Amino acid sequence: MSEDKEVKQWKEKLFYRPKNGYDQIDAEQTGEIFAYAEGYKRFLDAARTEREAVKEAIRMAEDAGFVPYTFGMELQPGAKVYVNNRGKALMLAVLGEQTLDHGCVIAGAHVDSPRLDLKQTPMYEDSELAYFKTHYYGGIKKYQWLTIPLALHGVVALKDGSKVTVRVGEEESDPVFYITDLLPHLSQEQVTKTIAEGFPAENLNLLVGGIPVKDDDKDAVKRGVLAILNAKYGITEEDFISAELEAVPAVKAKDVGFDRAFVASYGHDDRVCTYPEITATLQTETDQTVLCILADKEEIGSEGNTGMQCVLINDLLNEIAKSYGVNPSVLREHSKCISADVTAGYDPAYASAFEEMNAGFVNSGVTMNKFTGARGKSGSNDASAEYIGYLRGVFAKENIVWQTGELGRVDLGGGGTVAKFIANMNIDTVDMGVPVLSMHAPYELISKADLYTAHKAFSAFVK
């Protein structure tokens, strides 16, 4: 053996560095990656909000034989059930043949994304233009939401108990909505301000109409828009008080690059982990019990009765434990969880924001974050070495392409996930997800290879 070859082999054995995923697969697997991405793109276009993501996930689950579960129903090994939490969060459970003394496997993701919510009293007219006032949801750069086409999605709950669904801006024949910006010729003062000062939240108002009703000298444009809404949906201005309407980018998921290596879309955070988690759960063939959690409200702290902090998750674990005759505390103690959430992909255009040795690289596979949080790991679930070692063994056995990373440079920023709320239930948990470029922008970017490795990793985990 030549000296150079021997040195190379020793380096491969002893050194660790992420490898490009495409270097580790053959042409047949490349075809599988691209085919899987097509299903994901269809999911993205159908699931633009948390409600639509839950609706689409239920459709997929029912096609795979899952049935709705209500508390008190008998659970038997082999059952496949789902719990629909107010149409905004979902749990899927596959009941295994094995006893639950050794726990179950849990995959948790979130289905909400940054967006613009309509205020409860949103509509006004100014200078014969009609607008909806918004309140942004989650962490956004406000200027990114100006001058792009926006669609309106959501529900209006009426006083009689009925509900109206709104989805405008997605079809070719639909109008879109728009937030204006100041032209460069007049923006000398704007560009000297900080981003926060130059783009105040109260200016994020959707332009929704401009034709006045004849013979009306006050709020004539507003009246015209309300007449359209009343004719189409049967609603009045008062009904906005009990509405949840969200403005999201009216742009479809599209391939990026001559080689189509990437997918650009709204909502990769966190649907790029939601979809692989669903497909892995639906395809699982195991004797273990598997729980898939799709939670709401992660972008604002996992609060409320549809967020990951809701006791409903613990209630379902208790019901499963009871059906197997196992102490729920024992079930939780021995269960294992992957918190499926995205991470920041290393971007060479902004290299100073990252620490390159501990960054998730696009195309190098699904990324494990041992911890998230900010500064000194504040607000983080810091997974144990033993649990990381266990997962390394699982992924090595199944030849999973994966890497490890952190969410940017220490002390620069940071972020949180649902992991700590599951870990607080005495369940071993770690974050793992797809690296994203331009995270939280209206149009984010991911690698098809990383998407597929997430599916393979989650499948190996629940297997």
mmCIF file of C-alpha atoms in Angstrom, residues 344-359 361 406-413:
data_model
loop_
_atom_site.group_PDB
_atom_site.id
_atom_site.type_symbol
_atom_site.label_atom_id
_atom_site.label_comp_id
_atom_site.label_asym_id
_atom_site.label_seq_id
_atom_site.Cartn_x
_atom_site.Cartn_y
_atom_site.Cartn_z
ATOM 1 C CA ALA A 344 -29.580 27.598 9.535
ATOM 2 C CA GLY A 345 -27.712 26.387 6.462
ATOM 3 C CA TYR A 346 -24.187 27.742 6.036
ATOM 4 C CA ASP A 347 -24.362 30.604 3.552
ATOM 5 C CA PRO A 348 -20.997 31.674 2.060
ATOM 6 C CA ALA A 349 -22.499 35.075 1.223
ATOM 7 C CA TYR A 350 -22.834 35.688 4.984
ATOM 8 C CA ALA A 351 -19.975 33.533 6.248
ATOM 9 C CA SER A 352 -19.231 35.775 9.236
ATOM 10 C CA ALA A 353 -22.556 34.792 10.824
ATOM 11 C CA PHE A 354 -21.427 31.160 11.134
ATOM 12 C CA GLU A 355 -18.682 29.139 12.765
ATOM 13 C CA GLU A 356 -17.760 26.940 9.847
ATOM 14 C CA MET A 357 -16.568 23.891 11.780
ATOM 15 C CA ASN A 358 -19.959 23.607 13.469
ATOM 16 C CA ALA A 359 -22.379 24.625 10.750
ATOM 17 C CA PHE A 361 -24.011 22.598 5.097
ATOM 18 C CA GLU A 406 -25.203 24.824 15.447
ATOM 19 C CA LEU A 407 -27.507 27.732 14.726
ATOM 20 C CA GLY A 408 -24.862 30.305 13.829
ATOM 21 C CA ARG A 409 -21.952 31.887 15.673
ATOM 22 C CA VAL A 410 -21.920 31.867 19.471
ATOM 23 C CA ASP A 411 -23.362 35.084 20.953
ATOM 24 C CA LEU A 412 -24.647 36.291 17.571
ATOM 25 C CA GLY A 413 -28.249 35.207 17.954
#
